[in-house]
């Protein structure tokens, strides 16, 4: 949804799925721009709307209601240049083309192949193409809950919390999962990184630091028995500097599963879920919460743990960063696949563009290129990805649906039995995080294909 400068009109693009609703609201089809448009009345503050390229459905409804109630001196709504039949004909053209890019600003697009010239699209254009509203994102969360837990009736969009920064997410998760009478177990680095978060929870809910790699398995079991209800398992290599092995992490997960302890697990460890929790929807029914990588969410690209930076010095840097960035998203370097992947379907592949606010490093494309089934092409402002689904025995539509759902589920933190869900969405330049996420998704697709084959 855009407000074109100098026109004072509200334009809705790629709206073929909701055309009847737009007609009912008073929108008319603009054949020049291939959009549905409405003249904004003087009563609506056009400058406020035009200040952002993203306008949610409330603005549309407000514009529609203002137009219907506008005084006679207001600008009238233009008559439609298209008849209904002509409009249907233009929309039916989509099916006759092998690949029509549904994103605004990309006039011609087909499945990109290796060696193709990159489209000259700026990062700002890519951001505009993937615009969304918070309401849409919250509805996606509820859709995931509906498919995975059958709790769509118990949770409404008012109970979905969007966390724009790591400190907000930590505070919300601890408040939701721990409450005021229980304690959280976390690596020692966390007590230095998030003192304000731990203090804010108050009482006995403050975190108790512990070097997890120094504990034997029986000692860990005893710790988990001693009233701890949350284990924060952040990325060992990038934050704590501790090289926890995959086997140790699996032991921790299994212990937590047996003892009913919540786990906050970042996406850089998502590849461990397949062997521990079979990486399917049942993991959401366990006391397990999967969240994005906390370690890079403060916008600090290099933590220097491999070089032995002191915890105290690091904590001072982080606190300074927090003070300068505030709670907004401007100081964060975050990522969520469901927001910035725009999936389109071609014969046997899924096409996607990942856009970045910051310059993308070349190493990221090389890392993604190693992921089975994924082709990665750098483009201006981000990546262009192609995921091959031919060996999955799924149609592109089926695979696309699974990918959308899995990508959203990976970023949703769910509390079974509590009528609330949290979603953290973000951008990142962390190559390993992206690669692990795609490995987990392709593994899920293969599991689904196997299940479908067995059912057949």
CSV table of C-alpha atoms in Angstrom, one decimal:
chain,number,residue,atom,x,y,z
A,1,UNK,CA,0.0,0.0,0.0
A,2,UNK,CA,1.5,3.3,-1.0
A,3,UNK,CA,0.6,7.0,-1.2
A,4,UNK,CA,2.0,8.4,-4.4
A,5,UNK,CA,3.7,11.7,-4.0
A,6,UNK,CA,1.9,14.7,-5.4
A,7,UNK,CA,-1.3,12.8,-6.1
A,8,UNK,CA,-3.0,12.5,-2.7
A,9,UNK,CA,-4.2,9.0,-3.7
A,10,UNK,CA,-4.0,5.8,-1.8
A,11,UNK,CA,-2.8,2.9,-4.0
A,12,UNK,CA,-3.2,-0.8,-3.2
A,13,UNK,CA,-1.0,-3.1,-5.3
A,14,UNK,CA,-1.2,-6.9,-5.9
A,15,UNK,CA,-4.7,-6.9,-4.5
A,16,UNK,CA,-6.3,-9.4,-6.8
A,17,UNK,CA,-7.2,-11.6,-3.9
A,18,UNK,CA,-9.2,-8.9,-2.1
A,19,UNK,CA,-10.6,-6.9,-5.0
A,20,UNK,CA,-14.2,-7.3,-3.9
A,21,UNK,CA,-13.4,-5.9,-0.4
A,22,UNK,CA,-11.6,-3.0,-2.0
A,23,UNK,CA,-14.6,-2.4,-4.3
A,24,UNK,CA,-16.9,-2.3,-1.3
A,25,UNK,CA,-14.6,0.2,0.4
A,26,UNK,CA,-14.9,2.5,-2.7
A,27,UNK,CA,-11.6,1.8,-4.4
A,28,UNK,CA,-11.4,2.0,-8.2
A,29,UNK,CA,-8.9,0.3,-10.6
A,30,UNK,CA,-6.1,2.4,-12.0
A,31,UNK,CA,-5.1,0.8,-15.3
A,32,UNK,CA,-2.0,3.0,-15.6
A,33,UNK,CA,-0.5,1.8,-12.3
A,34,UNK,CA,-2.3,-1.5,-12.2
A,35,UNK,CA,-3.5,-0.7,-8.7
A,36,UNK,CA,-6.7,0.0,-6.8
A,37,UNK,CA,-6.7,3.6,-5.8
A,38,UNK,CA,-8.8,6.0,-3.7
A,39,UNK,CA,-8.6,9.8,-3.6
A,40,UNK,CA,-7.6,10.7,0.0
A,41,UNK,CA,-10.0,13.3,1.4
A,42,UNK,CA,-8.7,16.5,3.0
A,43,UNK,CA,-9.9,15.2,6.4
A,44,UNK,CA,-7.2,12.6,6.3
A,45,UNK,CA,-3.7,13.7,7.1
A,46,UNK,CA,-1.9,12.8,3.9
A,47,UNK,CA,1.5,13.7,5.2
A,48,UNK,CA,1.2,11.2,8.1
A,49,UNK,CA,0.3,8.5,5.7
A,50,UNK,CA,3.0,9.4,3.1
A,51,UNK,CA,5.7,9.4,5.7
A,52,UNK,CA,5.9,5.6,5.5
A,53,UNK,CA,5.7,3.3,2.6
A,54,UNK,CA,3.8,0.8,4.7
A,55,UNK,CA,0.1,1.5,5.4
A,56,UNK,CA,-2.0,-1.1,7.3
A,57,UNK,CA,-5.6,-2.0,6.7
A,58,UNK,CA,-6.8,0.5,9.4
A,59,UNK,CA,-5.6,3.3,7.2
A,60,UNK,CA,-7.5,1.9,4.3
A,61,UNK,CA,-10.7,1.6,6.3
A,62,UNK,CA,-10.2,5.1,7.7
A,63,UNK,CA,-9.7,6.5,4.2
A,64,UNK,CA,-12.8,4.7,3.0
A,65,UNK,CA,-15.0,5.9,5.8
A,66,UNK,CA,-13.6,9.4,5.4
A,67,UNK,CA,-14.4,9.4,1.7
A,68,UNK,CA,-18.0,8.2,2.3
A,69,UNK,CA,-18.5,11.0,4.9
A,70,UNK,CA,-16.6,13.6,3.0
A,71,UNK,CA,-18.3,17.0,2.4
A,72,UNK,CA,-19.4,18.0,-1.1
A,73,UNK,CA,-16.3,20.2,-1.5
A,74,UNK,CA,-14.0,17.2,-1.2
A,75,UNK,CA,-12.4,15.6,-4.2
A,76,UNK,CA,-14.7,13.0,-5.6
A,77,UNK,CA,-13.8,9.4,-6.2
A,78,UNK,CA,-13.0,8.9,-9.9
A,79,UNK,CA,-15.2,6.5,-11.9
A,80,UNK,CA,-13.6,3.1,-12.7
A,81,UNK,CA,-11.7,3.1,-16.0
A,82,UNK,CA,-12.3,-0.7,-16.2
A,83,UNK,CA,-15.4,-2.8,-16.4
A,84,UNK,CA,-15.6,-5.9,-14.2
A,85,UNK,CA,-15.0,-8.1,-17.2
A,86,UNK,CA,-12.0,-6.1,-18.4
A,87,UNK,CA,-10.5,-6.3,-14.9
A,88,UNK,CA,-11.0,-10.1,-14.8
A,89,UNK,CA,-9.2,-10.4,-18.1
A,90,UNK,CA,-6.2,-8.5,-16.9
A,91,UNK,CA,-6.0,-10.6,-13.8
A,92,UNK,CA,-6.3,-13.8,-15.8
A,93,UNK,CA,-3.2,-12.9,-17.7
A,94,UNK,CA,-1.2,-13.9,-14.6
A,95,UNK,CA,-1.9,-17.6,-15.2
A,96,UNK,CA,-0.7,-17.4,-18.8
A,97,UNK,CA,2.7,-16.2,-17.9
A,98,UNK,CA,5.4,-18.6,-16.6
A,99,UNK,CA,6.5,-16.4,-13.9
A,100,UNK,CA,5.1,-13.0,-13.0
A,101,UNK,CA,6.8,-11.3,-10.0
A,102,UNK,CA,4.1,-10.3,-7.6
A,103,UNK,CA,6.2,-7.7,-5.9
A,104,UNK,CA,5.9,-3.9,-6.4
A,105,UNK,CA,8.7,-2.4,-8.4
A,106,UNK,CA,9.8,-5.5,-10.3
A,107,UNK,CA,8.2,-5.2,-13.7
A,108,UNK,CA,9.6,-8.4,-15.2
A,109,UNK,CA,10.9,-11.3,-13.4
A,110,UNK,CA,11.4,-15.0,-14.0
A,111,UNK,CA,13.1,-17.7,-12.0
A,112,UNK,CA,16.7,-16.4,-11.7
A,113,UNK,CA,19.4,-18.8,-12.9
A,114,UNK,CA,23.1,-18.9,-12.1
A,115,UNK,CA,24.8,-16.4,-14.4
A,116,UNK,CA,21.8,-14.1,-14.7
A,117,UNK,CA,22.4,-10.4,-14.4
A,118,UNK,CA,21.3,-9.1,-11.0
A,119,UNK,CA,18.3,-6.8,-11.0
A,120,UNK,CA,19.1,-3.2,-10.2
A,121,UNK,CA,16.9,-2.9,-7.1
A,122,UNK,CA,17.9,-0.9,-4.1
A,123,UNK,CA,17.6,-2.1,-0.6
A,124,UNK,CA,14.9,0.5,0.0
A,125,UNK,CA,12.9,-0.9,-2.9
A,126,UNK,CA,13.3,-4.4,-1.5
A,127,UNK,CA,12.0,-3.2,1.8
A,128,UNK,CA,9.0,-1.6,0.2
A,129,UNK,CA,8.3,-4.8,-1.7
A,130,UNK,CA,8.2,-6.8,1.4
A,131,UNK,CA,6.1,-4.3,3.5
A,132,UNK,CA,3.7,-5.8,6.0
A,133,UNK,CA,1.6,-4.7,9.0
A,134,UNK,CA,1.9,-5.9,12.5
A,135,UNK,CA,-1.7,-7.2,12.3
A,136,UNK,CA,-0.7,-9.4,9.4
A,137,UNK,CA,2.3,-10.7,11.4
A,138,UNK,CA,0.1,-11.4,14.4
A,139,UNK,CA,-2.4,-13.3,12.3
A,140,UNK,CA,0.4,-15.4,11.0
A,141,UNK,CA,1.2,-16.4,14.6
A,142,UNK,CA,-2.3,-17.4,15.2
A,143,UNK,CA,-2.3,-19.5,12.0
A,144,UNK,CA,0.8,-21.3,13.2
A,145,UNK,CA,-1.0,-21.9,16.5
A,146,UNK,CA,-4.0,-23.2,14.7
A,147,UNK,CA,-2.1,-25.8,12.8
A,148,UNK,CA,0.3,-26.8,15.5
A,149,UNK,CA,-1.7,-26.7,18.8
A,150,UNK,CA,-5.3,-26.1,17.9
A,151,UNK,CA,-5.4,-23.1,20.2
A,152,UNK,CA,-6.7,-20.5,17.8
A,153,UNK,CA,-9.8,-20.0,19.9
A,154,UNK,CA,-7.8,-19.5,23.0
A,155,UNK,CA,-5.5,-16.8,21.7
A,156,UNK,CA,-6.4,-13.6,20.0
A,157,UNK,CA,-4.1,-11.0,18.3
A,158,UNK,CA,-4.3,-8.9,21.5
A,159,UNK,CA,-2.4,-11.6,23.2
A,160,UNK,CA,0.4,-11.7,20.7
A,161,UNK,CA,3.4,-9.6,21.7
A,162,UNK,CA,5.9,-8.3,19.2
A,163,UNK,CA,9.4,-7.8,20.6
A,164,UNK,CA,11.5,-5.3,18.7
A,165,UNK,CA,14.7,-5.8,20.6
A,166,UNK,CA,16.5,-8.4,22.5
A,167,UNK,CA,16.0,-6.8,25.9
A,168,UNK,CA,12.2,-6.6,25.2
A,169,UNK,CA,12.1,-10.2,24.2
A,170,UNK,CA,14.0,-11.4,27.2
A,171,UNK,CA,11.9,-9.4,29.6
A,172,UNK,CA,8.6,-10.6,28.0
A,173,UNK,CA,9.7,-14.2,27.9
A,174,UNK,CA,10.9,-14.3,31.5
A,175,UNK,CA,7.7,-12.6,32.6
A,176,UNK,CA,5.5,-15.0,30.6
A,177,UNK,CA,7.3,-18.2,31.3
A,178,UNK,CA,8.9,-17.6,34.7
A,179,UNK,CA,6.5,-15.3,36.5
A,180,UNK,CA,7.6,-13.7,39.8
A,181,UNK,CA,8.2,-16.7,42.0
A,182,UNK,CA,10.5,-18.9,39.9
A,183,UNK,CA,14.1,-18.8,38.9
A,184,UNK,CA,15.9,-18.9,35.5
A,185,UNK,CA,19.2,-20.8,34.9
A,186,UNK,CA,21.4,-19.2,32.3
A,187,UNK,CA,25.1,-19.0,31.4
A,188,UNK,CA,27.3,-16.6,33.3
A,189,UNK,CA,27.5,-14.2,30.4
A,190,UNK,CA,23.8,-13.4,30.6
A,191,UNK,CA,24.1,-11.8,34.1
A,192,UNK,CA,26.6,-9.3,32.6
A,193,UNK,CA,24.7,-8.7,29.3
A,194,UNK,CA,21.2,-8.2,30.7
A,195,UNK,CA,21.4,-6.9,34.3
A,196,UNK,CA,18.5,-4.5,33.6
A,197,UNK,CA,16.3,-7.3,32.3
A,198,UNK,CA,17.0,-9.6,35.3
A,199,UNK,CA,16.4,-6.7,37.8
A,200,UNK,CA,13.2,-5.8,36.1
A,201,UNK,CA,11.7,-9.3,36.7
A,202,UNK,CA,12.2,-8.8,40.4
A,203,UNK,CA,12.3,-11.1,43.4
A,204,UNK,CA,13.5,-14.6,43.0
A,205,UNK,CA,13.0,-14.5,39.3
A,206,UNK,CA,16.4,-12.9,38.7
A,207,UNK,CA,18.8,-15.1,36.8
A,208,UNK,CA,21.4,-17.3,38.5
A,209,UNK,CA,24.6,-17.4,36.4
A,210,UNK,CA,26.2,-20.8,35.9
A,211,UNK,CA,29.0,-22.1,33.6
A,212,UNK,CA,27.1,-24.9,32.0
A,213,UNK,CA,30.2,-26.5,30.5
A,214,UNK,CA,31.8,-27.0,33.9
A,215,UNK,CA,29.0,-29.1,35.2
A,216,UNK,CA,28.7,-32.9,34.9
A,217,UNK,CA,25.4,-34.4,33.8
A,218,UNK,CA,24.4,-35.4,37.3
A,219,UNK,CA,25.2,-31.9,38.5
A,220,UNK,CA,23.0,-30.5,35.7
A,221,UNK,CA,20.2,-32.8,36.7
A,222,UNK,CA,20.4,-31.6,40.3
A,223,UNK,CA,20.4,-28.0,39.2
A,224,UNK,CA,17.3,-28.5,37.1
A,225,UNK,CA,15.7,-30.2,40.1
A,226,UNK,CA,16.3,-27.3,42.3
A,227,UNK,CA,13.3,-25.2,41.3
A,228,UNK,CA,14.8,-23.8,38.0
A,229,UNK,CA,12.1,-23.5,35.4
A,230,UNK,CA,13.9,-21.8,32.5
A,231,UNK,CA,17.2,-22.7,30.8
A,232,UNK,CA,18.5,-20.0,28.5
A,233,UNK,CA,20.6,-21.8,25.9
A,234,UNK,CA,22.1,-19.1,23.7
A,235,UNK,CA,24.7,-19.6,21.0
A,236,UNK,CA,27.8,-21.0,22.8
A,237,UNK,CA,30.4,-19.9,20.4
A,238,UNK,CA,29.3,-16.3,19.8
A,239,UNK,CA,28.3,-15.3,23.3
A,240,UNK,CA,29.8,-17.3,26.1
A,241,UNK,CA,32.9,-18.3,24.3
A,242,UNK,CA,32.3,-21.9,25.5
A,243,UNK,CA,32.5,-24.6,22.9
A,244,UNK,CA,29.6,-26.7,24.1
A,245,UNK,CA,29.4,-29.8,22.0
A,246,UNK,CA,26.3,-30.9,20.1
A,247,UNK,CA,26.1,-33.9,22.4
A,248,UNK,CA,26.2,-31.8,25.5
A,249,UNK,CA,23.4,-29.6,24.2
A,250,UNK,CA,21.3,-32.6,23.3
A,251,UNK,CA,21.9,-33.9,26.9
A,252,UNK,CA,20.7,-30.6,28.2
A,253,UNK,CA,17.6,-30.6,26.0
A,254,UNK,CA,16.7,-34.2,26.9
A,255,UNK,CA,17.1,-33.4,30.7
A,256,UNK,CA,14.9,-30.4,30.3
A,257,UNK,CA,12.3,-32.4,28.5
A,258,UNK,CA,12.3,-35.1,31.2
A,259,UNK,CA,12.1,-32.6,34.0
A,260,UNK,CA,9.6,-30.2,32.5
A,261,UNK,CA,12.0,-27.2,32.3
A,262,UNK,CA,11.4,-24.5,29.8
A,263,UNK,CA,14.3,-24.0,27.3
A,264,UNK,CA,15.0,-20.7,25.4
A,265,UNK,CA,16.9,-22.0,22.4
A,266,UNK,CA,18.2,-19.7,19.7
A,267,UNK,CA,18.0,-20.6,16.0
A,268,UNK,CA,21.8,-21.2,15.7
A,269,UNK,CA,21.1,-24.4,17.6
A,270,UNK,CA,18.0,-25.3,15.6
A,271,UNK,CA,19.8,-28.2,13.8
A,272,UNK,CA,19.9,-30.0,17.1
A,273,UNK,CA,16.2,-30.3,17.3
A,274,UNK,CA,15.8,-32.9,14.7
A,275,UNK,CA,17.5,-35.6,16.7
A,276,UNK,CA,16.2,-34.5,20.1
A,277,UNK,CA,12.6,-33.5,19.3
A,278,UNK,CA,12.2,-34.9,15.8
A,279,UNK,CA,11.8,-31.3,14.7
A,280,UNK,CA,8.1,-31.4,14.1
A,281,UNK,CA,5.1,-29.7,15.5
A,282,UNK,CA,5.2,-31.9,18.7
A,283,UNK,CA,8.1,-29.8,19.9
A,284,UNK,CA,5.7,-26.9,20.5
A,285,UNK,CA,3.7,-29.2,22.8
A,286,UNK,CA,6.9,-29.8,24.9
A,287,UNK,CA,8.2,-27.3,27.3
A,288,UNK,CA,10.4,-25.9,24.6
A,289,UNK,CA,10.6,-22.4,23.2
A,290,UNK,CA,12.5,-21.6,20.0
A,291,UNK,CA,13.5,-18.1,19.6
A,292,UNK,CA,15.9,-16.2,17.3
A,293,UNK,CA,19.6,-15.7,18.1
A,294,UNK,CA,19.9,-13.4,21.0
A,295,UNK,CA,23.6,-12.9,20.7
A,296,UNK,CA,23.6,-10.6,17.6
A,297,UNK,CA,20.4,-8.7,18.3
A,298,UNK,CA,22.1,-5.7,19.7
A,299,UNK,CA,23.7,-4.7,16.5
A,300,UNK,CA,27.3,-5.7,17.6
A,301,UNK,CA,28.6,-7.7,14.7
A,302,UNK,CA,31.8,-9.1,16.4
A,303,UNK,CA,31.7,-10.1,20.0
A,304,UNK,CA,35.3,-11.0,20.1
A,305,UNK,CA,34.8,-14.0,22.3
A,306,UNK,CA,37.4,-15.9,20.3
A,307,UNK,CA,39.9,-13.2,21.2
A,308,UNK,CA,39.2,-13.5,25.0
A,309,UNK,CA,37.5,-10.2,25.6
A,310,UNK,CA,36.7,-9.8,29.3
A,311,UNK,CA,33.1,-10.1,30.3
A,312,UNK,CA,33.1,-6.8,32.2
A,313,UNK,CA,34.5,-4.9,29.2
A,314,UNK,CA,31.9,-6.6,26.9
A,315,UNK,CA,29.1,-5.8,29.3
A,316,UNK,CA,30.1,-2.1,29.2
A,317,UNK,CA,30.0,-2.1,25.4
A,318,UNK,CA,26.6,-3.7,25.4
A,319,UNK,CA,25.1,-1.4,27.9
A,320,UNK,CA,26.5,1.6,26.0
A,321,UNK,CA,24.9,0.2,22.8
A,322,UNK,CA,21.6,-0.3,24.6
A,323,UNK,CA,21.7,3.2,25.9
A,324,UNK,CA,22.3,4.7,22.5
A,325,UNK,CA,19.8,2.5,20.6
A,326,UNK,CA,17.0,2.5,23.1
A,327,UNK,CA,14.2,0.0,22.7
A,328,UNK,CA,13.6,0.6,19.0
A,329,UNK,CA,14.6,-1.6,16.1
A,330,UNK,CA,17.1,0.9,14.8
A,331,UNK,CA,19.8,-0.4,17.1
A,332,UNK,CA,19.2,-4.0,16.3
A,333,UNK,CA,20.4,-6.4,13.7
A,334,UNK,CA,17.6,-8.9,13.5
A,335,UNK,CA,16.1,-11.5,11.2
A,336,UNK,CA,13.0,-13.5,10.7
A,337,UNK,CA,12.4,-15.5,7.5
A,338,UNK,CA,8.7,-15.2,7.4
A,339,UNK,CA,8.9,-11.4,7.1
A,340,UNK,CA,11.5,-10.9,4.5
A,341,UNK,CA,11.0,-13.9,2.3
A,342,UNK,CA,8.6,-13.4,-0.6
A,343,UNK,CA,7.9,-16.8,-1.9
A,344,UNK,CA,6.8,-17.4,-5.5
A,345,UNK,CA,6.3,-20.6,-7.3
A,346,UNK,CA,8.0,-21.9,-10.4
A,347,UNK,CA,8.1,-25.3,-11.9
A,348,UNK,CA,10.2,-27.1,-9.4
A,349,UNK,CA,11.7,-24.4,-7.2
A,350,UNK,CA,10.8,-21.8,-4.7
A,351,UNK,CA,12.2,-18.3,-5.3
A,352,UNK,CA,12.8,-15.8,-2.6
A,353,UNK,CA,14.5,-12.5,-2.0
A,354,UNK,CA,16.1,-11.6,1.4
A,355,UNK,CA,16.6,-7.9,1.8
A,356,UNK,CA,19.0,-6.4,4.3
A,357,UNK,CA,19.2,-2.9,5.8
A,358,UNK,CA,23.0,-3.2,6.0
A,359,UNK,CA,25.5,-4.2,3.4
A,360,UNK,CA,25.6,-8.0,2.9
A,361,UNK,CA,28.9,-9.7,3.2
A,362,UNK,CA,30.0,-12.1,0.4
A,363,UNK,CA,30.6,-14.9,2.8
A,364,UNK,CA,26.9,-15.2,3.5
A,365,UNK,CA,26.1,-16.2,-0.1
A,366,UNK,CA,29.0,-18.8,0.0
A,367,UNK,CA,27.6,-20.2,3.2
A,368,UNK,CA,24.1,-20.5,1.9
A,369,UNK,CA,25.4,-22.1,-1.3
A,370,UNK,CA,26.6,-25.0,0.8
A,371,UNK,CA,23.1,-25.8,2.1
A,372,UNK,CA,21.6,-28.8,0.3
A,373,UNK,CA,18.9,-27.8,-2.2
A,374,UNK,CA,19.6,-24.1,-1.9
A,375,UNK,CA,21.0,-21.8,-4.6
A,376,UNK,CA,22.0,-18.4,-3.5
A,377,UNK,CA,22.7,-15.4,-5.8
A,378,UNK,CA,23.7,-12.1,-4.3
A,379,UNK,CA,21.8,-9.1,-5.6
A,380,UNK,CA,21.9,-5.4,-4.7
A,381,UNK,CA,20.8,-5.1,-1.1
A,382,UNK,CA,20.4,-8.7,-0.3
A,383,UNK,CA,20.2,-12.3,-1.6
A,384,UNK,CA,18.1,-14.1,-4.1
A,385,UNK,CA,17.5,-17.7,-3.1
A,386,UNK,CA,16.2,-20.7,-5.0
A,387,UNK,CA,15.2,-23.8,-3.1
A,388,UNK,CA,15.0,-27.0,-5.3
A,389,UNK,CA,12.0,-29.1,-4.3
A,390,UNK,CA,12.1,-31.7,-7.1
A,391,UNK,CA,13.5,-34.5,-4.9
A,392,UNK,CA,10.8,-33.8,-2.2
A,393,UNK,CA,7.9,-35.2,-4.3
A,394,UNK,CA,5.9,-32.1,-3.4
A,395,UNK,CA,4.3,-29.6,-5.7
A,396,UNK,CA,5.7,-26.1,-5.5
A,397,UNK,CA,2.4,-24.9,-3.9
A,398,UNK,CA,2.7,-27.6,-1.2
A,399,UNK,CA,6.3,-26.9,-0.5
A,400,UNK,CA,5.7,-23.2,-0.4
A,401,UNK,CA,2.9,-23.6,2.2
A,402,UNK,CA,5.2,-25.9,4.3
A,403,UNK,CA,8.0,-23.4,4.1
A,404,UNK,CA,5.8,-20.5,5.1
A,405,UNK,CA,4.5,-22.3,8.1
A,406,UNK,CA,7.9,-23.7,9.2
A,407,UNK,CA,9.6,-20.4,8.9
A,408,UNK,CA,6.9,-18.7,11.1
A,409,UNK,CA,7.0,-21.6,13.6
A,410,UNK,CA,10.7,-21.3,14.0
A,411,UNK,CA,10.3,-17.7,15.1
A,412,UNK,CA,7.3,-18.1,17.4
A,413,UNK,CA,7.7,-18.6,21.1
A,414,UNK,CA,4.6,-20.4,22.4
A,415,UNK,CA,3.6,-21.1,26.0
A,416,UNK,CA,1.3,-24.1,26.1
A,417,UNK,CA,-1.5,-23.6,28.6
A,418,UNK,CA,-1.1,-19.8,28.6
A,419,UNK,CA,-3.3,-17.7,26.4
A,420,UNK,CA,-0.4,-15.7,25.0
A,421,UNK,CA,2.3,-16.0,22.3
A,422,UNK,CA,5.4,-14.0,21.5
A,423,UNK,CA,6.9,-13.4,18.1
A,424,UNK,CA,10.3,-11.8,17.5
A,425,UNK,CA,11.0,-10.8,13.9
A,426,UNK,CA,14.4,-9.6,12.7
A,427,UNK,CA,17.2,-9.2,10.1
A,428,UNK,CA,20.7,-10.5,10.5
A,429,UNK,CA,23.9,-11.0,8.5
A,430,UNK,CA,24.9,-14.1,10.4
A,431,UNK,CA,25.7,-16.7,7.8
A,432,UNK,CA,25.6,-19.6,10.1
A,433,UNK,CA,22.2,-18.7,11.5
A,434,UNK,CA,20.7,-18.5,8.0
A,435,UNK,CA,22.4,-21.7,6.9
A,436,UNK,CA,21.1,-23.6,10.0
A,437,UNK,CA,17.7,-22.2,9.5
A,438,UNK,CA,17.5,-23.5,6.0
A,439,UNK,CA,19.0,-26.8,6.9
A,440,UNK,CA,16.2,-27.2,9.5
A,441,UNK,CA,13.5,-26.2,7.0
A,442,UNK,CA,14.8,-28.5,4.2
A,443,UNK,CA,14.9,-31.3,6.8
A,444,UNK,CA,11.3,-30.6,7.7
A,445,UNK,CA,10.3,-30.7,4.0
A,446,UNK,CA,12.0,-34.1,3.5
A,447,UNK,CA,10.3,-35.5,6.6
A,448,UNK,CA,7.0,-34.3,5.3
A,449,UNK,CA,7.7,-35.8,1.9
A,450,UNK,CA,8.5,-39.1,3.5
A,451,UNK,CA,5.3,-39.0,5.6
A,452,UNK,CA,3.2,-38.2,2.5
A,453,UNK,CA,4.9,-41.0,0.6
A,454,UNK,CA,4.1,-43.5,3.4
A,455,UNK,CA,0.5,-42.4,3.6
A,456,UNK,CA,0.2,-42.9,-0.2
